[in-house]
Tab-separated table of C-alpha atoms in Angstrom:
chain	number	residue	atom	x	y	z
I	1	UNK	CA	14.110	3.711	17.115
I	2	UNK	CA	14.245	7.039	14.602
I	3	UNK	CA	10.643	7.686	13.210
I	4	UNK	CA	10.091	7.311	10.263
I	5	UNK	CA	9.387	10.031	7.822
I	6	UNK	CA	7.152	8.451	5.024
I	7	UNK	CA	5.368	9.527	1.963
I	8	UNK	CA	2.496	7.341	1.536
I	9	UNK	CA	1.221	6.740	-2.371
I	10	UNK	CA	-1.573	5.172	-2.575
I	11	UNK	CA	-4.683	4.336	-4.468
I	12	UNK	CA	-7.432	3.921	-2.000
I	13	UNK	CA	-9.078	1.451	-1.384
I	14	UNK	CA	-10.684	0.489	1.910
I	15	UNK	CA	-7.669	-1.396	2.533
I	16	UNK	CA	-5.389	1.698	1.917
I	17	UNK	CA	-7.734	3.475	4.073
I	18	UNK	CA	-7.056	1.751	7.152
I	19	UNK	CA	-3.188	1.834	6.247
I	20	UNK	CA	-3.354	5.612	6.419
I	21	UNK	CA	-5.246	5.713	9.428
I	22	UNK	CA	-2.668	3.668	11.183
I	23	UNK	CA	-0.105	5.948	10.344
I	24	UNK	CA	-1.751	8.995	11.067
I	25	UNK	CA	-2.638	7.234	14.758
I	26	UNK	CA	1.333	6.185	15.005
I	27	UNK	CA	3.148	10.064	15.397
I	28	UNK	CA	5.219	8.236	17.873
I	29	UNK	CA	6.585	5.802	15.245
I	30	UNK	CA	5.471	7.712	11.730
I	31	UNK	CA	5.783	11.335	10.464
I	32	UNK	CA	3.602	11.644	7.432
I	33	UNK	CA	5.202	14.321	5.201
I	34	UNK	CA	2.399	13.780	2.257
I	35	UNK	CA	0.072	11.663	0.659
I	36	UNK	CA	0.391	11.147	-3.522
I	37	UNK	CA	-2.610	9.749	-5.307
I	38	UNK	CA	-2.142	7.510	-8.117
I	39	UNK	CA	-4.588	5.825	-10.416
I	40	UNK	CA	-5.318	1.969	-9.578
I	41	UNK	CA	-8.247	0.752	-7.346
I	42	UNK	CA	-9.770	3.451	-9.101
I	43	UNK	CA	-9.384	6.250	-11.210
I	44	UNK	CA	-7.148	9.206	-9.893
I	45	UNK	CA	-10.115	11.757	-9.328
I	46	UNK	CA	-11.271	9.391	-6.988
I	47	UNK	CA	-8.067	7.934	-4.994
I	48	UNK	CA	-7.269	11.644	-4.940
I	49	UNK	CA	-10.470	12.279	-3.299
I	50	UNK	CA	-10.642	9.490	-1.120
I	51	UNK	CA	-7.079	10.028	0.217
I	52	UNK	CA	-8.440	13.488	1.571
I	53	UNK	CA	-11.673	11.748	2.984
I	54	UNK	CA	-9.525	9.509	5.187
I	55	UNK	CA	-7.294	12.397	6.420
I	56	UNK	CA	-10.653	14.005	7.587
I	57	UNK	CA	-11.605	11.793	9.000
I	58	UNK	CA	-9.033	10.876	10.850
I	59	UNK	CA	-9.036	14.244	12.519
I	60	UNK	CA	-5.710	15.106	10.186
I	61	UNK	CA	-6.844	17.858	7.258
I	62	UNK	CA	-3.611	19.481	7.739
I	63	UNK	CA	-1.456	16.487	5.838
I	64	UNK	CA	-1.084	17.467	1.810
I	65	UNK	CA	-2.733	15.221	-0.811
I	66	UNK	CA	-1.196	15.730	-4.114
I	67	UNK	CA	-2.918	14.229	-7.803
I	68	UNK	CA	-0.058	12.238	-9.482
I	69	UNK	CA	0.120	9.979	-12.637
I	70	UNK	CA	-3.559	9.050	-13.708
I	71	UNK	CA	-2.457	6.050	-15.668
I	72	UNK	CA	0.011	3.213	-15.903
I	73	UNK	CA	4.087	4.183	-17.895
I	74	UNK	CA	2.761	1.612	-21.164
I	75	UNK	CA	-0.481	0.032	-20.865
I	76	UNK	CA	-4.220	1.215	-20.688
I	77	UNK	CA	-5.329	1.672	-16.700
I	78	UNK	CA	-7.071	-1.386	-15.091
I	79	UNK	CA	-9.375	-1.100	-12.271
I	80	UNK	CA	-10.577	-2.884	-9.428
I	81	UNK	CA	-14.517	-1.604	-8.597
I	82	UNK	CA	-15.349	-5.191	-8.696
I	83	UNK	CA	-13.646	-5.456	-5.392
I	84	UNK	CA	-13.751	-1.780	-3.353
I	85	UNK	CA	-17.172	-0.582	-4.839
I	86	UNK	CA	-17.892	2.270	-7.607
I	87	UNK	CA	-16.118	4.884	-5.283
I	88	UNK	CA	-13.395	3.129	-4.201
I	89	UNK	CA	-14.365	3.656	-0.339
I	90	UNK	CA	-18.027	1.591	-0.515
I	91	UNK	CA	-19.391	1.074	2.593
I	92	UNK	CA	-19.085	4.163	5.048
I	93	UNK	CA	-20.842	7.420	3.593
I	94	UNK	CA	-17.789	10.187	4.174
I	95	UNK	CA	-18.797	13.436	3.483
I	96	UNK	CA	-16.603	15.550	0.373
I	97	UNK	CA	-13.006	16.589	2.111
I	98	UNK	CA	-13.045	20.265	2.552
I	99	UNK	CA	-9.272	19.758	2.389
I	100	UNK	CA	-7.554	21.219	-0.669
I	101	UNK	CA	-6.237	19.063	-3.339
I	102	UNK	CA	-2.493	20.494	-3.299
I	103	UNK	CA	-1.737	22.231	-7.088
I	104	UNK	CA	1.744	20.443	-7.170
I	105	UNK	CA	1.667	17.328	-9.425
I	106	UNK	CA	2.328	13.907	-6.627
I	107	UNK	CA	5.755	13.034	-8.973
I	108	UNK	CA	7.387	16.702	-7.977
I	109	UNK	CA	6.376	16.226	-4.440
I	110	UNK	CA	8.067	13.281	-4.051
I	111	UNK	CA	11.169	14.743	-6.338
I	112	UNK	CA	11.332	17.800	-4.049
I	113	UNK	CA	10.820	16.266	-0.831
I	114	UNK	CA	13.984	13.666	-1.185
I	115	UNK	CA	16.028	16.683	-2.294
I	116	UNK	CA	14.672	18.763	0.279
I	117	UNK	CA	15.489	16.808	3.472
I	118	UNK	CA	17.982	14.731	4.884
I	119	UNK	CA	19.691	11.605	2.719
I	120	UNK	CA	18.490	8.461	4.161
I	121	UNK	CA	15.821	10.486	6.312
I	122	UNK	CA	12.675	9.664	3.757
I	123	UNK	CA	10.705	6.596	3.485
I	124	UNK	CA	8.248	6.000	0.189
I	125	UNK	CA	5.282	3.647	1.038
I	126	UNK	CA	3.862	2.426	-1.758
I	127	UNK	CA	0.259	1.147	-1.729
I	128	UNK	CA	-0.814	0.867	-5.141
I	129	UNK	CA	0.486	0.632	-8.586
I	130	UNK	CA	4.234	1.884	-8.453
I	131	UNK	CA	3.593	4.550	-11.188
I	132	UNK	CA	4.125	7.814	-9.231
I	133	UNK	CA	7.688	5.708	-7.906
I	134	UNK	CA	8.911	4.541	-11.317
I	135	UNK	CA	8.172	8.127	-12.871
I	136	UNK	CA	9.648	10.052	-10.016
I	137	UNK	CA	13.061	7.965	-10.043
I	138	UNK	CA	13.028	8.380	-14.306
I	139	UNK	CA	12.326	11.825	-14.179
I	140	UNK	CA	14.761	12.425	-10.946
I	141	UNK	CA	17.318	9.749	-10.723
I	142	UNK	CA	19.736	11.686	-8.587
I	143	UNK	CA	16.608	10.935	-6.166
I	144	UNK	CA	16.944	7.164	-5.912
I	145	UNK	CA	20.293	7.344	-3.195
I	146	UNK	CA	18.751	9.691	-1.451
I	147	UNK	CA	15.903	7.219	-0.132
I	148	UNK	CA	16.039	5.859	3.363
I	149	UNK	CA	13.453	2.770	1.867
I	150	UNK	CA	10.896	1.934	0.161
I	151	UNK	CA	8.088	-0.316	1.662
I	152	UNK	CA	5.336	-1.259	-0.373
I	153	UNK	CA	2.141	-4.056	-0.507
I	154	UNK	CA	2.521	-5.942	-3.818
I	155	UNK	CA	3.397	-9.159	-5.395
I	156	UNK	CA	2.808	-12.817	-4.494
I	157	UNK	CA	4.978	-15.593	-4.536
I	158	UNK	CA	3.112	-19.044	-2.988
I	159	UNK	CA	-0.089	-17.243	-3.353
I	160	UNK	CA	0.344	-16.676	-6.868
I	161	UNK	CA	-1.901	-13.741	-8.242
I	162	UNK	CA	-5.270	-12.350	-7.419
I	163	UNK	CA	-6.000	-10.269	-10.678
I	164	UNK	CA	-4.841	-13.219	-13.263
I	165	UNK	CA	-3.761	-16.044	-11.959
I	166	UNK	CA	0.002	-15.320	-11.908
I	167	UNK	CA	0.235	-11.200	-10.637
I	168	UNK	CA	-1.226	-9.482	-7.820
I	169	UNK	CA	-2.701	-5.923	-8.576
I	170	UNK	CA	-0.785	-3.417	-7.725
I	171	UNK	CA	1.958	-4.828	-9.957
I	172	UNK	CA	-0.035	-6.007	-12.556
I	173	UNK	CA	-1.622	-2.699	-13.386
I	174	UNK	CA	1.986	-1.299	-14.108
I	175	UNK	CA	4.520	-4.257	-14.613
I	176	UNK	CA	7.191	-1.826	-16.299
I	177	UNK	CA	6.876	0.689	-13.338
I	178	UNK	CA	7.359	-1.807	-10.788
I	179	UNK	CA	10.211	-3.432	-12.781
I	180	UNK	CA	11.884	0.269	-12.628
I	181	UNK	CA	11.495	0.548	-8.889
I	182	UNK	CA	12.431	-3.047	-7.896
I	183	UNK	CA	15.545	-2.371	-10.482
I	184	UNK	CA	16.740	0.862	-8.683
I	185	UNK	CA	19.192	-0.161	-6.212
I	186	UNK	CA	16.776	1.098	-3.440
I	187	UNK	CA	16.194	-0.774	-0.266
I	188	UNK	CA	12.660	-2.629	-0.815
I	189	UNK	CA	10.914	-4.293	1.978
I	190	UNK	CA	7.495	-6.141	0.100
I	191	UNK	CA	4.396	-7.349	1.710
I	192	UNK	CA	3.053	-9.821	-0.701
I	193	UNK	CA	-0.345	-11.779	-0.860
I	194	UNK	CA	1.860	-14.505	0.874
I	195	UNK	CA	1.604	-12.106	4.048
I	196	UNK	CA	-1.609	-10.010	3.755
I	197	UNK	CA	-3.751	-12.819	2.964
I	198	UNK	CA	-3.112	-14.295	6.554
I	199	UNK	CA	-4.223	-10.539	7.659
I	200	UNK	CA	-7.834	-11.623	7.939
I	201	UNK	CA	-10.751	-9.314	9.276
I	202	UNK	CA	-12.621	-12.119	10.702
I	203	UNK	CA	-16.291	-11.176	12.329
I	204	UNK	CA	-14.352	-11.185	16.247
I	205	UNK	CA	-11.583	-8.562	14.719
I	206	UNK	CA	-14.342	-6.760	12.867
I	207	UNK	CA	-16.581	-6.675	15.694
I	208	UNK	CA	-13.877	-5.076	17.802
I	209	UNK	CA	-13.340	-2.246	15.673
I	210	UNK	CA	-17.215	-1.440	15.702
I	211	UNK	CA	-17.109	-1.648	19.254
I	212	UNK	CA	-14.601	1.580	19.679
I	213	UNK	CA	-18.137	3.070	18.570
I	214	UNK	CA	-16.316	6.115	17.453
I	215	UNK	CA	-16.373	7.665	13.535
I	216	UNK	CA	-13.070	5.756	12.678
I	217	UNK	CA	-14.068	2.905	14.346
I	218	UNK	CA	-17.182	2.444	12.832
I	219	UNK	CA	-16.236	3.608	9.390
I	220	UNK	CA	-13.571	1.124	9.178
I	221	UNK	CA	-15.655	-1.859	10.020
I	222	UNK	CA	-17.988	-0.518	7.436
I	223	UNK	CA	-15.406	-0.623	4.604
I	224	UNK	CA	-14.209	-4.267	6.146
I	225	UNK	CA	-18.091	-5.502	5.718
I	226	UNK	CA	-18.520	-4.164	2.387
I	227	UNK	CA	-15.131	-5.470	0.267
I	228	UNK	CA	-15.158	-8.596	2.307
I	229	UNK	CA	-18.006	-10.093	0.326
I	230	UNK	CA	-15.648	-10.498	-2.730
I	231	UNK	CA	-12.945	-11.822	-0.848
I	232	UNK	CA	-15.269	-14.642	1.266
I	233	UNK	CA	-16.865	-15.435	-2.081
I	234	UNK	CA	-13.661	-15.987	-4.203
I	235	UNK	CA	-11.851	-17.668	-1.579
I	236	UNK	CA	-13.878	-19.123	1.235
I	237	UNK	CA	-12.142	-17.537	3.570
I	238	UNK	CA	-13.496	-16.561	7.161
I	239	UNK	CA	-13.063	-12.513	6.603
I	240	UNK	CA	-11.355	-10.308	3.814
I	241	UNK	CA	-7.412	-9.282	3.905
I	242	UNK	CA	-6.047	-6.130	5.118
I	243	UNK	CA	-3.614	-5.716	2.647
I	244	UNK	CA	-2.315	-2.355	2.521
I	245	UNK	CA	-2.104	-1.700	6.464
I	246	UNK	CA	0.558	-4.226	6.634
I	247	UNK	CA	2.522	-1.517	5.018
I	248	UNK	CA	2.253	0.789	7.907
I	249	UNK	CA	2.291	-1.957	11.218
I	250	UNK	CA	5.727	-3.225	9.740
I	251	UNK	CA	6.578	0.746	10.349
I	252	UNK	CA	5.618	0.536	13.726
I	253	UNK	CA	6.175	-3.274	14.940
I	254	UNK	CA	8.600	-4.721	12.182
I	255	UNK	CA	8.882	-7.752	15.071
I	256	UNK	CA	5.191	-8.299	13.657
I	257	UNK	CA	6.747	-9.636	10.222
I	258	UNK	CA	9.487	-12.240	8.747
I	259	UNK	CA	10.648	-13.256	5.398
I	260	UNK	CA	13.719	-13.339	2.955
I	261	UNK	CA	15.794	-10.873	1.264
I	262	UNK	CA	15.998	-12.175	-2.282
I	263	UNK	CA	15.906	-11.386	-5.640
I	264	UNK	CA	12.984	-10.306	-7.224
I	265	UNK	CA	12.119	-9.722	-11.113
I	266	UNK	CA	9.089	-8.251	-12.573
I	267	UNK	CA	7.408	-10.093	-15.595
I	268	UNK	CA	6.698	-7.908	-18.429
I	269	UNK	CA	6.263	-9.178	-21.334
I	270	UNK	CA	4.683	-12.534	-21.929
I	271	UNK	CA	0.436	-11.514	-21.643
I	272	UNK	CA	0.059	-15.115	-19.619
I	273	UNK	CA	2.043	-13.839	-16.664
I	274	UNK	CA	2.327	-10.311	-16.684
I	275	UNK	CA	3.032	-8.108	-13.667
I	276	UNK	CA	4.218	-11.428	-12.050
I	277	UNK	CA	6.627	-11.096	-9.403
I	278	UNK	CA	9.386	-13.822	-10.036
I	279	UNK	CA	10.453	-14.031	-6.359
I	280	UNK	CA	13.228	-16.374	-6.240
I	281	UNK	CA	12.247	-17.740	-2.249
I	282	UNK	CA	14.615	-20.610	-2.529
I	283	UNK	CA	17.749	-18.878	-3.929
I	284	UNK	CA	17.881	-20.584	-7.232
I	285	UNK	CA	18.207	-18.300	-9.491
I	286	UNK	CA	22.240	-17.076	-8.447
I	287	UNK	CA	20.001	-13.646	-9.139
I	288	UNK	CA	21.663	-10.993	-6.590
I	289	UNK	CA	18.534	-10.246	-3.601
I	290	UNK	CA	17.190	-6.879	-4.307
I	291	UNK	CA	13.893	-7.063	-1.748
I	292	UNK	CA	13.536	-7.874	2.181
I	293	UNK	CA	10.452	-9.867	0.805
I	294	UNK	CA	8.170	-11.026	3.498
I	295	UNK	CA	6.570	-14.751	4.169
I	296	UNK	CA	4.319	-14.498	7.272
I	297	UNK	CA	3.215	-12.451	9.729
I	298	UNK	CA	1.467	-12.553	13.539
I	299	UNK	CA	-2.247	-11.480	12.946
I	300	UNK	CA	-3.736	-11.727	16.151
I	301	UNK	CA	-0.500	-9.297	16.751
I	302	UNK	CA	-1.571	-7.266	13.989
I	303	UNK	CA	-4.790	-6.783	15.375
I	304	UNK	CA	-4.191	-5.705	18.665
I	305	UNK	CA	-1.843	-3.209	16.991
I	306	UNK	CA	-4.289	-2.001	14.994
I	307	UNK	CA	-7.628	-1.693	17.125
I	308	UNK	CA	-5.504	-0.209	19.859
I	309	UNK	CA	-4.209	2.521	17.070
I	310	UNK	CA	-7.384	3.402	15.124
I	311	UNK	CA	-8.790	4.132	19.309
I	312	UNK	CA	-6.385	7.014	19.537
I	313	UNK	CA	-8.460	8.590	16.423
């Protein structure tokens, strides 16, 4: 299998925390070319921050964090502190990054890097709002063919929404950005709510990363005990999702994952379903499929992927 070479963009997030630190513990299967910080889960200051924490302390200061867009392309910035904690990273203390914060703004990163290397060679890896994406392919669109893919977490279809009841987060805080991106021609793979939500830290899987008893190890199932409370509470389930890392196992064990490719339309403009993603599952619509959009997923699999990666760390 040819690594891939990804740029992860995230907006971390405990959950985007363990997705990085599964690629960083993957070299055989993942070369990380860059990390680009966008404003969701919290504001950019912080995701920009907290991406450089979990490079730290991963052992990995030598990977480039870049600062890109700090809100959404038409609407005011909605956060999620209600979930991942005032910081973003709640539950582990991690100690300030001595890493530099790269001067290059995250959208020319990504703009130079696909012109830079090889057509078809770079993967984008969305885990947050698609804001950095959208502006990067409007700004650059001679860009978009020279993708390998794009996987990203986002969207719901049979799980409907988890911000309002019809749109899942990272969509909903920019619906016109992820309408550009899912417009673009580019091949999309998605993990939706319909897959992550089956990703459950229960107390067994939990338990098991504690008991690496290393900094990762324990730092993870500090993050998992702290945003899980939301997750239990809202909907009585046995642990909280790992959303974002499913971004990063489908990298390494796509046999882990299985869905549809089939169209998929971003609402954006009626206020009662905003940021919905209109995934036509069922091949109604006579819509042409733009996404590889996935439906379940083998957690126990998951799991085992996962504690045996964050042990290399």
């Amino acid at each position: 299998m040819t690594k891939h070479r990804i740029i992860i963009d995230t907006d971390p997030g405990q959950d985007d925390a363990v997705a990085i630190l599964l690629a960083l513990a993957s070299p055989e299967e993942i070369e990380v070319l860059g990390i680009t910080a966008v404003a969701g889960n919290v504001p950019l200051e912080l995701t920009a921050l907290n991406a450089r924490k979990v490079c730290e302390l991963a052992g990995r200061p030598d990977v480039p964090v870049y600062a890109g867009c700090d809100r959404p392309l038409g609407r005011d910035l909605v956060t999620a502190e209600h979930v991942h904690g005032k910081t973003g990273l709640d539950g582990p203390v991690l100690p300030d990054p001595q890493m530099p914060l790269q001067p290059q703004h995250g959208v020319d990163f990504i703009i130079d890097t696909l012109r830079r290397e090889p057509a078809g060679s770079v993967t984008l890896c969305p885990l947050g709002p698609l804001t950095n994406i959208a502006m990067a392919f409007e700004k650059a669109p001679d860009i978009v063919t020279r993708l390998r893919e794009i996987v990203l977490m986002g969207g719901a279809y049979f799980e409907v929404g988890n911000i309002t009841p019809t749109a899942e987060f990272n969509i909903y805080v920019d619906p016109q950005a992820a309408r550009i991106v899912f417009r673009s021609g580019v091949q999309i793979t998605v993990m939706p709510l319909d897959v992550t939500h089956k990703a459950l830290v229960t107390k067994p899987r939990n338990d098991a990363f504690r008991d690496l008893n290393t900094p990762v190890g324990v730092a993870v199932a500090q993050m998992t005990d702290f945003f899980e409370r939301f997750d239990k509470e809202k909907y009585g389930s046995l642990g909280a999702p790992l959303h974002d890392p499913c971004v990063t196992a489908y990298l390494v064990k796509p046999e882990l994952f299985s869905g549809r490719h089939i169209n998929v339309e971003i609402e954006t403009t009626s206020e009662l379903t905003m940021g919905m993603t209109v995934a036509d599952w069922w091949r109604v619509s006579g819509r042409e499929p733009n996404a590889l959009f996935m439906g379940d997923i083998d957690a126990d699999g998951f799991f085992a992927l996962l504690t045996e990666r964050l042990a290399r760390l």
